[in-house]
Coordinates of C-alpha atoms in Angstrom, one line a residue:
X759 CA 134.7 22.6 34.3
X760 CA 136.5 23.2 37.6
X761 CA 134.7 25.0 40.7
X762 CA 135.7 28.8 41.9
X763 CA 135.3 29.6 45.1
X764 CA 135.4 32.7 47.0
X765 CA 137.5 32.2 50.3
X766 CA 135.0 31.9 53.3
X767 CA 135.8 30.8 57.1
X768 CA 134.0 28.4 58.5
X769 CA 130.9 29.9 60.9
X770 CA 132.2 28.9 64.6
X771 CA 129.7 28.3 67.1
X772 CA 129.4 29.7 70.1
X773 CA 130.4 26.2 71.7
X774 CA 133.5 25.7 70.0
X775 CA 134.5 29.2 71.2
X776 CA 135.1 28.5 74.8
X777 CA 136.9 25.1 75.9
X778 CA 135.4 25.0 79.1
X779 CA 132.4 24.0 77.4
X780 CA 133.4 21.4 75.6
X781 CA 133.9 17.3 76.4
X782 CA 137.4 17.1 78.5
X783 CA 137.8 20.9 78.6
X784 CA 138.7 21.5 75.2
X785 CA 141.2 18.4 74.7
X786 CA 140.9 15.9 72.1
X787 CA 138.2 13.5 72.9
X788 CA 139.1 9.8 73.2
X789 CA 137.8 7.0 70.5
X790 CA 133.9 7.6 70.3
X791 CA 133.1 6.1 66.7
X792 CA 129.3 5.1 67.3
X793 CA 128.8 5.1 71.4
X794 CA 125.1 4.2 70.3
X795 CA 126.3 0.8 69.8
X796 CA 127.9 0.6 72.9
X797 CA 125.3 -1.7 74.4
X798 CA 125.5 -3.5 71.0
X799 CA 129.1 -4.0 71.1
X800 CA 129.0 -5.1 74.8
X801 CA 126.5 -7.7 74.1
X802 CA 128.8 -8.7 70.9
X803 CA 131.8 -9.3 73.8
X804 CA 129.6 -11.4 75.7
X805 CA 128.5 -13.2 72.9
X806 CA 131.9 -14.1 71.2
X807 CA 133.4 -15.3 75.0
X808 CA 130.8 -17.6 75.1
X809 CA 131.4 -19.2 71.7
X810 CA 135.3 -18.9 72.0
X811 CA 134.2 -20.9 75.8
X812 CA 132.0 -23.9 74.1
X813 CA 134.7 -24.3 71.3
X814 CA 137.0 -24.6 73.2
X815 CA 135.1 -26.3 76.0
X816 CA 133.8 -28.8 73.3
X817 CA 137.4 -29.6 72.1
X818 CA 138.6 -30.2 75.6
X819 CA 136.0 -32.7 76.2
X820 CA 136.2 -34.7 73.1
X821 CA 139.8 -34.9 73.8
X822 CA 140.4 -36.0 77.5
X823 CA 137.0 -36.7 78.1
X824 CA 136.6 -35.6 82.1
X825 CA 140.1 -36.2 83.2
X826 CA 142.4 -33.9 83.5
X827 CA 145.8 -34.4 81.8
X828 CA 149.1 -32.7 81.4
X829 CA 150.8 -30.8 78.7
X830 CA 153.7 -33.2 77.3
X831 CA 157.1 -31.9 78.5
X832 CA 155.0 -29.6 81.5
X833 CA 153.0 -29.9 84.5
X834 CA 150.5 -27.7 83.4
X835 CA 147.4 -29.3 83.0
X836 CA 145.2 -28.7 79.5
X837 CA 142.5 -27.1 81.3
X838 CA 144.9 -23.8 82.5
X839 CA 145.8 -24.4 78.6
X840 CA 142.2 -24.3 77.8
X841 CA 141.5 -21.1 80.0
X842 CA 144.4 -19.2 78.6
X843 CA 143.5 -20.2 75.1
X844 CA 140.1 -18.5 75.8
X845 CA 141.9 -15.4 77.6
X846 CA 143.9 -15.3 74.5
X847 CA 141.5 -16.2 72.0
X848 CA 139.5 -12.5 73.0
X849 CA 142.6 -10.5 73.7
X850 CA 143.1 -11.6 69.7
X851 CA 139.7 -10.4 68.6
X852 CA 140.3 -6.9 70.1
X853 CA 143.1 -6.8 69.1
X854 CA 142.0 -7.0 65.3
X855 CA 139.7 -4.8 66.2
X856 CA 136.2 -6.9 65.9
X857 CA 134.7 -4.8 67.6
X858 CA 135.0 -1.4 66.1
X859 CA 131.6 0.2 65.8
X860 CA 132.8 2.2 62.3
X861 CA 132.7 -1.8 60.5
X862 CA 130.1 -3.7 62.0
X863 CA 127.2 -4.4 60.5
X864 CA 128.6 -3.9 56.8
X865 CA 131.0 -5.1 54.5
X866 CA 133.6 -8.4 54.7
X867 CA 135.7 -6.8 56.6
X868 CA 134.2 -7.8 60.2
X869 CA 134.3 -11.2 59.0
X870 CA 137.8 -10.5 58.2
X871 CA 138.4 -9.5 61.5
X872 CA 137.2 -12.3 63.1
X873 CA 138.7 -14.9 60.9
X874 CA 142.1 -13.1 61.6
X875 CA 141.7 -12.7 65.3
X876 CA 141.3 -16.7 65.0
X877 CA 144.2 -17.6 63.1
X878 CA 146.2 -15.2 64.8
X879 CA 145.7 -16.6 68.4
X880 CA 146.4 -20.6 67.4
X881 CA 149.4 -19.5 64.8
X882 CA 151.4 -18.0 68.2
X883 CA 150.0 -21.2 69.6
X884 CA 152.2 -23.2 67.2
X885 CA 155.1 -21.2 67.4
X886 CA 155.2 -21.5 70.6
X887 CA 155.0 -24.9 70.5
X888 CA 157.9 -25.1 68.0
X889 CA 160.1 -22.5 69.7
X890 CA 160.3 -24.4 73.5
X891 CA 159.6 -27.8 72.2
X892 CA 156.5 -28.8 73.8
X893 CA 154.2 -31.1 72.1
X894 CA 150.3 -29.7 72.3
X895 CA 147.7 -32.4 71.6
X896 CA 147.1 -31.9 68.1
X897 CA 143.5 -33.3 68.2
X898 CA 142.3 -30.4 71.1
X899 CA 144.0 -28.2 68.7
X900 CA 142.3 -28.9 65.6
X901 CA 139.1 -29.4 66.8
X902 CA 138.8 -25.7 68.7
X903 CA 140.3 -23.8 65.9
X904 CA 137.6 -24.3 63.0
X905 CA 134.9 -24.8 65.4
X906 CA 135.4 -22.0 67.1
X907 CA 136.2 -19.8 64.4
X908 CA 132.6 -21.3 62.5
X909 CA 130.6 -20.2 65.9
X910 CA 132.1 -16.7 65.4
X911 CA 131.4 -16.2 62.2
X912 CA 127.9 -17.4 63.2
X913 CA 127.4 -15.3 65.6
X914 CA 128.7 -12.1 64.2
X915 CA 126.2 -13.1 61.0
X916 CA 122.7 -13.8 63.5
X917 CA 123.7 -10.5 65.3
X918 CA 124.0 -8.6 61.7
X919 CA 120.4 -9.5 60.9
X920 CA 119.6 -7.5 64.2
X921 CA 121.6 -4.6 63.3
X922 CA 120.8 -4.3 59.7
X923 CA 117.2 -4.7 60.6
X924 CA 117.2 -2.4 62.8
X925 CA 119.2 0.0 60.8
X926 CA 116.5 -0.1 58.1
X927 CA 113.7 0.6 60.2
X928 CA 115.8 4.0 60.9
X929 CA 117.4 3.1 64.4
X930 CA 121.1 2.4 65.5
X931 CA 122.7 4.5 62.4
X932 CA 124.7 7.6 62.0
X933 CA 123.2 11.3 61.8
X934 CA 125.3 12.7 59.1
X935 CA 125.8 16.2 56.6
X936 CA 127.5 16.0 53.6
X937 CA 129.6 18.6 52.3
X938 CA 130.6 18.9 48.8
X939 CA 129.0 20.2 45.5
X940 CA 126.0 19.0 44.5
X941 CA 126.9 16.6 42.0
X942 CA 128.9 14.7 44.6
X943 CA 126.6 15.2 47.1
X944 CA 124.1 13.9 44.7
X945 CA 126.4 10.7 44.1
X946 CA 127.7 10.2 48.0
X947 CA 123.3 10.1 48.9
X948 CA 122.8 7.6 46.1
X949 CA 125.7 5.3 47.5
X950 CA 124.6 5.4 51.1
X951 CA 121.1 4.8 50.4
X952 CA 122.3 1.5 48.6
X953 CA 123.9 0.2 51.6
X954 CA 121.3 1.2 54.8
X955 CA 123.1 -1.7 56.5
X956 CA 126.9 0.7 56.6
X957 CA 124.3 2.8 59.4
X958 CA 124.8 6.3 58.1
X959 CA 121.3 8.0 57.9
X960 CA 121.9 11.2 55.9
X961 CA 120.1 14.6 57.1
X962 CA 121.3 17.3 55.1
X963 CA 123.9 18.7 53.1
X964 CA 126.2 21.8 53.0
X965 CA 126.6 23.0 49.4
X966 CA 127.3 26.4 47.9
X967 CA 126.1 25.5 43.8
X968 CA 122.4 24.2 44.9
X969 CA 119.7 25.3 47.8
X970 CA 116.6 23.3 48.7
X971 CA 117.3 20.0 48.2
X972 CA 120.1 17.3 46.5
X973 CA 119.1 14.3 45.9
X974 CA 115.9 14.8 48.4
X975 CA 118.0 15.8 50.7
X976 CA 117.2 19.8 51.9
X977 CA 120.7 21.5 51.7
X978 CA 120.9 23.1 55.3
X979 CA 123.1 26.3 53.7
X980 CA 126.7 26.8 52.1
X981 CA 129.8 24.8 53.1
X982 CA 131.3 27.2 55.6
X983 CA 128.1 26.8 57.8
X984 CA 128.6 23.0 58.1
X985 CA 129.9 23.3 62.0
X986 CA 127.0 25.4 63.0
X987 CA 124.5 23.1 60.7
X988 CA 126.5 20.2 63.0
X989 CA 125.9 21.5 66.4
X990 CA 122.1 22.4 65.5
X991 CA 121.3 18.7 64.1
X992 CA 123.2 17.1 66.9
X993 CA 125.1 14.8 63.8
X994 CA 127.4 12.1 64.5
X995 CA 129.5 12.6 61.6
X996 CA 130.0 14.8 59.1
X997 CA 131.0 14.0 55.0
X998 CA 133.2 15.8 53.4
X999 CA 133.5 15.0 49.6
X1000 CA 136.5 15.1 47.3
X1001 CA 134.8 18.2 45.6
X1002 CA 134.5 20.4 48.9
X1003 CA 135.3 23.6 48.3
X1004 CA 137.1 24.2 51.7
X1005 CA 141.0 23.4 50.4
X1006 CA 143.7 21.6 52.7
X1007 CA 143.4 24.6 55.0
X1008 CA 139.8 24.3 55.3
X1009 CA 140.0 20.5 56.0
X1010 CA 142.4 20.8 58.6
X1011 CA 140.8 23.1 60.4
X1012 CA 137.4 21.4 60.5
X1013 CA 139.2 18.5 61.7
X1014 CA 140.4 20.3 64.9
X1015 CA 137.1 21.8 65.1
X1016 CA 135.6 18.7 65.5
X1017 CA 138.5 16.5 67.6
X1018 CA 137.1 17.7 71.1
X1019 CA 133.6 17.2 70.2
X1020 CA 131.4 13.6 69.4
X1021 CA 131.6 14.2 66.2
X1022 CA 133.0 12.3 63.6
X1023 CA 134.9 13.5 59.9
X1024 CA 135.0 11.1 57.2
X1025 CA 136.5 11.9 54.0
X1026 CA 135.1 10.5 51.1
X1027 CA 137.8 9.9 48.2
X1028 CA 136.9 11.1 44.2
X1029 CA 137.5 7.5 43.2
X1030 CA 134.6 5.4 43.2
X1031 CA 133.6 1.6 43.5
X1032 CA 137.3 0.7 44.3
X1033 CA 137.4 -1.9 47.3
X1034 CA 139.8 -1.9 49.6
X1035 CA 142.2 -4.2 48.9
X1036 CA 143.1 -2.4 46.0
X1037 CA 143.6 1.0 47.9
X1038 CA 146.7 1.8 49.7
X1039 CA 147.5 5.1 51.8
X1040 CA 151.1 6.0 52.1
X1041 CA 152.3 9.1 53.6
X1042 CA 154.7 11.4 51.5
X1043 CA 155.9 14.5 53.8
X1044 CA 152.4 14.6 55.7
X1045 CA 150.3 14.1 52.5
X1046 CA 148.2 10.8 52.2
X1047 CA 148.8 9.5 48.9
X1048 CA 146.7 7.3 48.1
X1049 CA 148.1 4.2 45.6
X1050 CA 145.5 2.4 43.5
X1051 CA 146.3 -1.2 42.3
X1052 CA 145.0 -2.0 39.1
X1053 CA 142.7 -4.9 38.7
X1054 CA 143.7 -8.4 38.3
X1055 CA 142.5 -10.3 35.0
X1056 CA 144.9 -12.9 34.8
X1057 CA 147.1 -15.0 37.6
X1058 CA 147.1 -17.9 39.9
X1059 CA 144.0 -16.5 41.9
X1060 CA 142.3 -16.5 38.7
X1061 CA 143.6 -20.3 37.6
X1062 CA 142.2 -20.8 41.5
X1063 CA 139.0 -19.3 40.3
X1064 CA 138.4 -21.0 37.3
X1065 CA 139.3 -24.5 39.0
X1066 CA 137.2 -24.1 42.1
X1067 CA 134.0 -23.3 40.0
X1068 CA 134.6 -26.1 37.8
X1069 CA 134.5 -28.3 40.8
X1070 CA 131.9 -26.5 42.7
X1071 CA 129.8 -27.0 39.3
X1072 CA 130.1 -30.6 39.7
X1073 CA 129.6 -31.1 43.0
X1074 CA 126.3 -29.1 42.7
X1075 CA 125.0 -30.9 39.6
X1076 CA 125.1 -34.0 41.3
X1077 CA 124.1 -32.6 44.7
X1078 CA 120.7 -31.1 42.8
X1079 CA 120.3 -33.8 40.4
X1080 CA 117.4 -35.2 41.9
X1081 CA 115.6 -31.8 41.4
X1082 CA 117.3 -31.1 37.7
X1083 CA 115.3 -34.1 36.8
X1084 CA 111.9 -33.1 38.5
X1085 CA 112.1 -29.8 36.7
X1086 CA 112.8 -31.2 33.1
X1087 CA 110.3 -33.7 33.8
X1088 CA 107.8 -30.6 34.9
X1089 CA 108.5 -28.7 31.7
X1090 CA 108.2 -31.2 29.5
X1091 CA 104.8 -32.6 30.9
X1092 CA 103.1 -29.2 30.5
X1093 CA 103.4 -29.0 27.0
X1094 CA 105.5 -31.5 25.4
X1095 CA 108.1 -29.5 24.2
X1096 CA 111.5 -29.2 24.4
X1097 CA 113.5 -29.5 28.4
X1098 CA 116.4 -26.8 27.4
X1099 CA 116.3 -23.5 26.0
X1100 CA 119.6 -22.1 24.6
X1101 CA 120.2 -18.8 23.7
X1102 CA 123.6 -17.0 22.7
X1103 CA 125.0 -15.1 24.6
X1104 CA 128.5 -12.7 25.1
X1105 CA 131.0 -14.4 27.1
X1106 CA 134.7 -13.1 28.6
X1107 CA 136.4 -10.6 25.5
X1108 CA 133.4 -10.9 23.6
X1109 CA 133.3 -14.5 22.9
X1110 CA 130.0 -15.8 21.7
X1111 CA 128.3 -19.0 23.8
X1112 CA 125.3 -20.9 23.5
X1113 CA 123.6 -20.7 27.3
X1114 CA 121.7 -23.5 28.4
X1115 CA 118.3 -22.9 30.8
X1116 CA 115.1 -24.8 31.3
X1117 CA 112.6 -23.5 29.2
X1118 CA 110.5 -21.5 31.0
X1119 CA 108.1 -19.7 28.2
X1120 CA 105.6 -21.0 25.3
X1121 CA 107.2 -22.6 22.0
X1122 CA 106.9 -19.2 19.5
X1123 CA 108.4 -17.2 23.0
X1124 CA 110.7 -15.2 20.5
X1125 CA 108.5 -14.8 17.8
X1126 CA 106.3 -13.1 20.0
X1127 CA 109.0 -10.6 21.4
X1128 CA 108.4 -7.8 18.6
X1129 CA 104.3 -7.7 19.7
X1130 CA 105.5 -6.7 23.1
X1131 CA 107.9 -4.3 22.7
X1132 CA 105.5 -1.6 23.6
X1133 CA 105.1 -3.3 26.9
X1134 CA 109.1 -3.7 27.8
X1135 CA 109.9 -2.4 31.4
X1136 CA 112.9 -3.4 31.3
X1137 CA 116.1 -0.5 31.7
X1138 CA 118.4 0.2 29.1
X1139 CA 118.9 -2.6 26.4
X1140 CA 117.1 -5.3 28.8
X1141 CA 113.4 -6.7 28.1
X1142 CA 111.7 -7.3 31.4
X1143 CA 108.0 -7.6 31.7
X1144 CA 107.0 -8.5 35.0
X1145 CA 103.9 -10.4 33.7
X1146 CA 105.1 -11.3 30.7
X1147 CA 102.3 -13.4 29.2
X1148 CA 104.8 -15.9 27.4
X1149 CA 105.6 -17.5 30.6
X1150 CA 104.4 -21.1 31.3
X1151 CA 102.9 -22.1 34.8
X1152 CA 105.4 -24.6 35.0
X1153 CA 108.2 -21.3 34.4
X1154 CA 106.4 -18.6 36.4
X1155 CA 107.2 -21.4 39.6
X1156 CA 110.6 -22.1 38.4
X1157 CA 111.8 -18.1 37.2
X1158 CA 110.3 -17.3 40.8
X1159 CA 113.2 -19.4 42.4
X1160 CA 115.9 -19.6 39.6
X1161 CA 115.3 -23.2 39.5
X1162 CA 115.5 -22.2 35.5
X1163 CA 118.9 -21.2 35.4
X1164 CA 120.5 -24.7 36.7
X1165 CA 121.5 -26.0 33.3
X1166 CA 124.2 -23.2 33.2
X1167 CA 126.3 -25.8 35.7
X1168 CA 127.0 -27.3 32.5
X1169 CA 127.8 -23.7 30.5
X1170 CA 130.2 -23.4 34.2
X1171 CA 131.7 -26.8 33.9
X1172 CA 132.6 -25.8 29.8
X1173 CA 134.3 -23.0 30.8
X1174 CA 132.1 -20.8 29.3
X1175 CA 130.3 -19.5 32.5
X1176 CA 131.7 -19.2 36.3
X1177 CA 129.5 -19.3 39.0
X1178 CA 130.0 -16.0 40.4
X1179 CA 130.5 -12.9 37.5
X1180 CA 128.9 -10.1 35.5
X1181 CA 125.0 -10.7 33.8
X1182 CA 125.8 -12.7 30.9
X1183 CA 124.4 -10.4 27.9
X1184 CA 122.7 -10.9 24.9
X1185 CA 124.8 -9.9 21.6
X1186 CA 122.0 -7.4 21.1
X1187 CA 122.8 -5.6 24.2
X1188 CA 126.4 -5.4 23.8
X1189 CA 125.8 -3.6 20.2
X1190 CA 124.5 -1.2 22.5
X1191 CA 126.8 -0.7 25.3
X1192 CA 129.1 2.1 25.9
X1193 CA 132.5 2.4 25.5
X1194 CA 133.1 1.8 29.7
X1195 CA 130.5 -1.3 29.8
X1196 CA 132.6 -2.9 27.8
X1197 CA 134.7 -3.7 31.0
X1198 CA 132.1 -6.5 32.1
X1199 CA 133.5 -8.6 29.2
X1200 CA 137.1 -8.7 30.6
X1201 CA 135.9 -11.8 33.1
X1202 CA 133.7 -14.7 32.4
X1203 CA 129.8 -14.0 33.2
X1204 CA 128.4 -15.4 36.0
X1205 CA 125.4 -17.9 37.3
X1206 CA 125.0 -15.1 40.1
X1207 CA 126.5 -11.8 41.0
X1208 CA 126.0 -9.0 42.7
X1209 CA 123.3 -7.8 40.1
X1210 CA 121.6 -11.0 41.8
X1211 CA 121.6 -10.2 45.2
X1212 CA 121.2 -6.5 44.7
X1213 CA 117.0 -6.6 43.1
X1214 CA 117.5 -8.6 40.0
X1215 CA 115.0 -7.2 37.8
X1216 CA 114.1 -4.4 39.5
X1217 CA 117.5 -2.5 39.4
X1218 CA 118.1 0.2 37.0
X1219 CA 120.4 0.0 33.9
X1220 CA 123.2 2.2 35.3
X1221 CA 122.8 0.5 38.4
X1222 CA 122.9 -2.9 37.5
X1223 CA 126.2 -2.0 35.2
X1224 CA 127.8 -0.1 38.4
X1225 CA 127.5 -3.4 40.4
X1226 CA 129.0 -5.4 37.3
X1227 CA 132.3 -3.3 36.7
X1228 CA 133.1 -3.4 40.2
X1229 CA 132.7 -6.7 40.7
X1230 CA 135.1 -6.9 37.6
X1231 CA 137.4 -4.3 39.2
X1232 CA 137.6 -6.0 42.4
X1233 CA 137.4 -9.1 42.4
X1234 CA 138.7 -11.3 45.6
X1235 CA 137.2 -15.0 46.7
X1236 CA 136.2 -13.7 50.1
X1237 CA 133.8 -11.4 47.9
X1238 CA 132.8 -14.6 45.5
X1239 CA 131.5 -16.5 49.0
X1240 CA 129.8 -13.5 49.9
X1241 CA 127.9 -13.2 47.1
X1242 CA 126.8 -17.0 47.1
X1243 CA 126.3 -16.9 50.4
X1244 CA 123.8 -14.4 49.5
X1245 CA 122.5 -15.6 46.6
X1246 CA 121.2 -18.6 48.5
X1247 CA 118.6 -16.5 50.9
X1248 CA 118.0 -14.3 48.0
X1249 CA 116.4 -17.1 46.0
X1250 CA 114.2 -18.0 48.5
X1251 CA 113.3 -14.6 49.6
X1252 CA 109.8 -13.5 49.1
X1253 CA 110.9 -10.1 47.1
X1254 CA 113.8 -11.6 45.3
X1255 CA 113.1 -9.2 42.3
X1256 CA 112.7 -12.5 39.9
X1257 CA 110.8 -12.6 37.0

């Protein structure tokens, strides 16, 4: 049922009424995304030019020692090379922009950032070198390139843990309003409380269908007051939704509203859960279109996929082997019973498997299920019990650190399994999905996902099934590395939501 809304203008403040009293007199204001992090972002600089310096520092060393030598074909020596390649090196990483203060903090695309500022600098290097013929010592080369790109991406991770930290405790982050109708409003709190690392910390909402609060967030008044709510909470940015009653005049206008002021307008799309790389904005006649690719299921990336887990699978199996065998050996010890449990489970288009763990429960486990039914706290079709009595002391210890789940290398290495997908189901909880769930079975299930690194257990049914379709709609590798990159502190993390 579509919205009707009575034409309102927007409520001016007093402020926005004179120019003289505005930043610059009036005249757009320059790029202010975030100035709280300036001292943040200034300490980033400092940072990064002295890991671009060691790299590069490091390579020069290793490769002429203390003596100074000359480029082949030049008489400059390698350490003006070595200066300007550090001169260059930053120019690259502002250039990509690594240190805009609207992406830091959250998502892959910093890391992309970095990684391109990086490749960028040393792939002018070789052209370069190619276009006038001079011969750069390969070694010095390929020694300050991956070393120095690893530092950055080290550095940029140990100085997320600061931000994010802080950002959770409620500093460093984005005072924002929302405008929209409730049920978006509704959906655009949910998604920023399930990031607090993206630093927006929402303080009210300008809706014209609700009053008192969205979400538990106190609506501040109707959409047309959002400038004055703006000025009055001193926000950094304001939200608008794709549900906003305010129309393409409306928008505009609240856009030059806010140009000459600190504040910030970010538009938040009606599609949902679609990553970036699948989103492309292209301009018809001054109107954004925006151009959705449709997800990937089959192709090389996916032959890459299914080739690098394999591998992966192998070289882990024999890189935990020692501890595979401690495990069965604990397992079978405590009460003599079989190492492995299998269980079937749904696979990619609905294909049935037989996944392999260590058994972690008593002998008559499921024969036992139906007497604790009544106890279940699991959401939606899942049974979760978070002291489910069934459970050995030999699982409890194993479940707590998903030592359990290592037999599924082999489930990987069959092809049945990949290391990074959707929560493999059981065939009782696909008889109970709905019609759009069905999406997880369109890839291969996973040994981890982002159900893993997201609470495990203690996520909700529609949230857990969120995280799965878009991990199936959006796919990449640079998200599969992510996720086991996280996976790994997750399992040793004290509130891993495990068991």
């Amino acid at each position: 049922m579509s919205r009707v809304f009575e034409a309102r203008p927007f409520v001016i403040p007093d402020a926005l009424r004179h120019s003289e009293n505005l930043p610059n007199g009036g005249r757009k204001a320059p790029h202010r995304a975030r100035r709280y992090l300036s001292g943040y972002l200034s300490t980033l600089k400092a940072l990064d030019l002295v890991l671009v310096t060691s790299a590069v520092l490091v390579a020069y060393v290793t490769r002429f020692g203390l003596d100074e030598q000359s480029v082949g074909g030049l008489s400059i020596g390698y350490g003006y090379v070595a200066l300007g390649l550090v001169v260059a090196w930053v120019l690259s990483l502002n250039i990509q922009r690594a240190y805009d203060g609207r992406t830091v903090g959250h998502g892959v695309q910093e890391y992309r950032q970095v990684f391109q500022g990086s490749t960028w600098v040393f792939a002018v290097l070789a052209i370069l070198g190619f276009a006038f013929q001079i011969e750069f010592a390969r070694g010095f080369v390929l020694l300050a390139y991956p070393l120095g790109t690893l530092l950055l991406l080290t550095g940029r991770w140990g100085a997320r843990r600061w931000l994010v930290a802080r950002r959770k405790s409620g500093e460093l982050s984005d005072r924002v309003i929302l405008v929209g109708d409730a049920d978006h409003v509704a959906g655009l709190v949910g998604a920023l409380r399930r990031a607090p690392d993206a630093g927006y910390q929402v303080l009210g909402a300008c809706v014209d269908d609700a009053s008192g609060e969205v979400a538990g967030v106190p609506v501040l008044g109707p959409e047309s007051d959002v400038l004055l709510k703006a000025f009055e909470h001193h926000v950094d940015v304001v939200a608008v939704s794709s549900s906003a009653g305010l129309g393409t005049t409306g928008l505009r206008q609240l856009g030059w509203a806010l140009e000459a002021t600190d504040i910030d307008l970010v538009v938040a799309p009606g599609i949902m859960d679609v990553a970036g790389p699948r989103v492309l904005t292209r301009p018809v006649q001054g109107l954004p279109l925006i151009h959705v690719e449709a997800p990937r299921f089959v192709g090389p990336e996916r032959v890459l996929k299914n080739v690098m887990d394999r591998l992966a699978a192998l070289a882990v199996t024999l890189l935990l082997g020692p501890v595979m065998l401690a495990v069965a050996l604990a397992v079978k010890i405590e009460d003599r019973g079989p190492v492995l449990f299998r269980q079937e489970r749904v696979g990619q288009d609905g294909r049935s498997f037989s996944m392999f763990k260590f058994r972690s429960m008593v002998l008559d486990a499921e024969e036992r299920l139906a007497d604790l039914t009544a106890s279940n706290e699991g959401a939606g079709p899942l049974f979760k019990m978070q002291h489910d009595p069934r459970v050995t002391k030999v699982g409890a210890f194993i479940r707590r650190y998903s030592l359990d789940e290592l037999p599924q290398l082999l489930n990987v290495l069959r092809g049945e399994m990949s290391l990074v997908g959707p929560r493999p189901p059981l065939p009782r909880e696909v008889a109970e999905y709905a019609e759009d769930t069905h999406r997880r079975l369109l890839v291969r299930p996973g040994m981890t996902g982002l159900w893993q690194i997201s609470g495990r257990s203690d996520l909700s049914w529609d949230e857990a099934v969120r995280l799965d379709l878009y991990y199936v709609e959006n796919w990449n590798p640079i998200l599969d590395l992510m996720i086991m990159w996280r996976t790994a502190r997750v399992v040793v993390s004290t509130d891993s939501g495990a068991y």
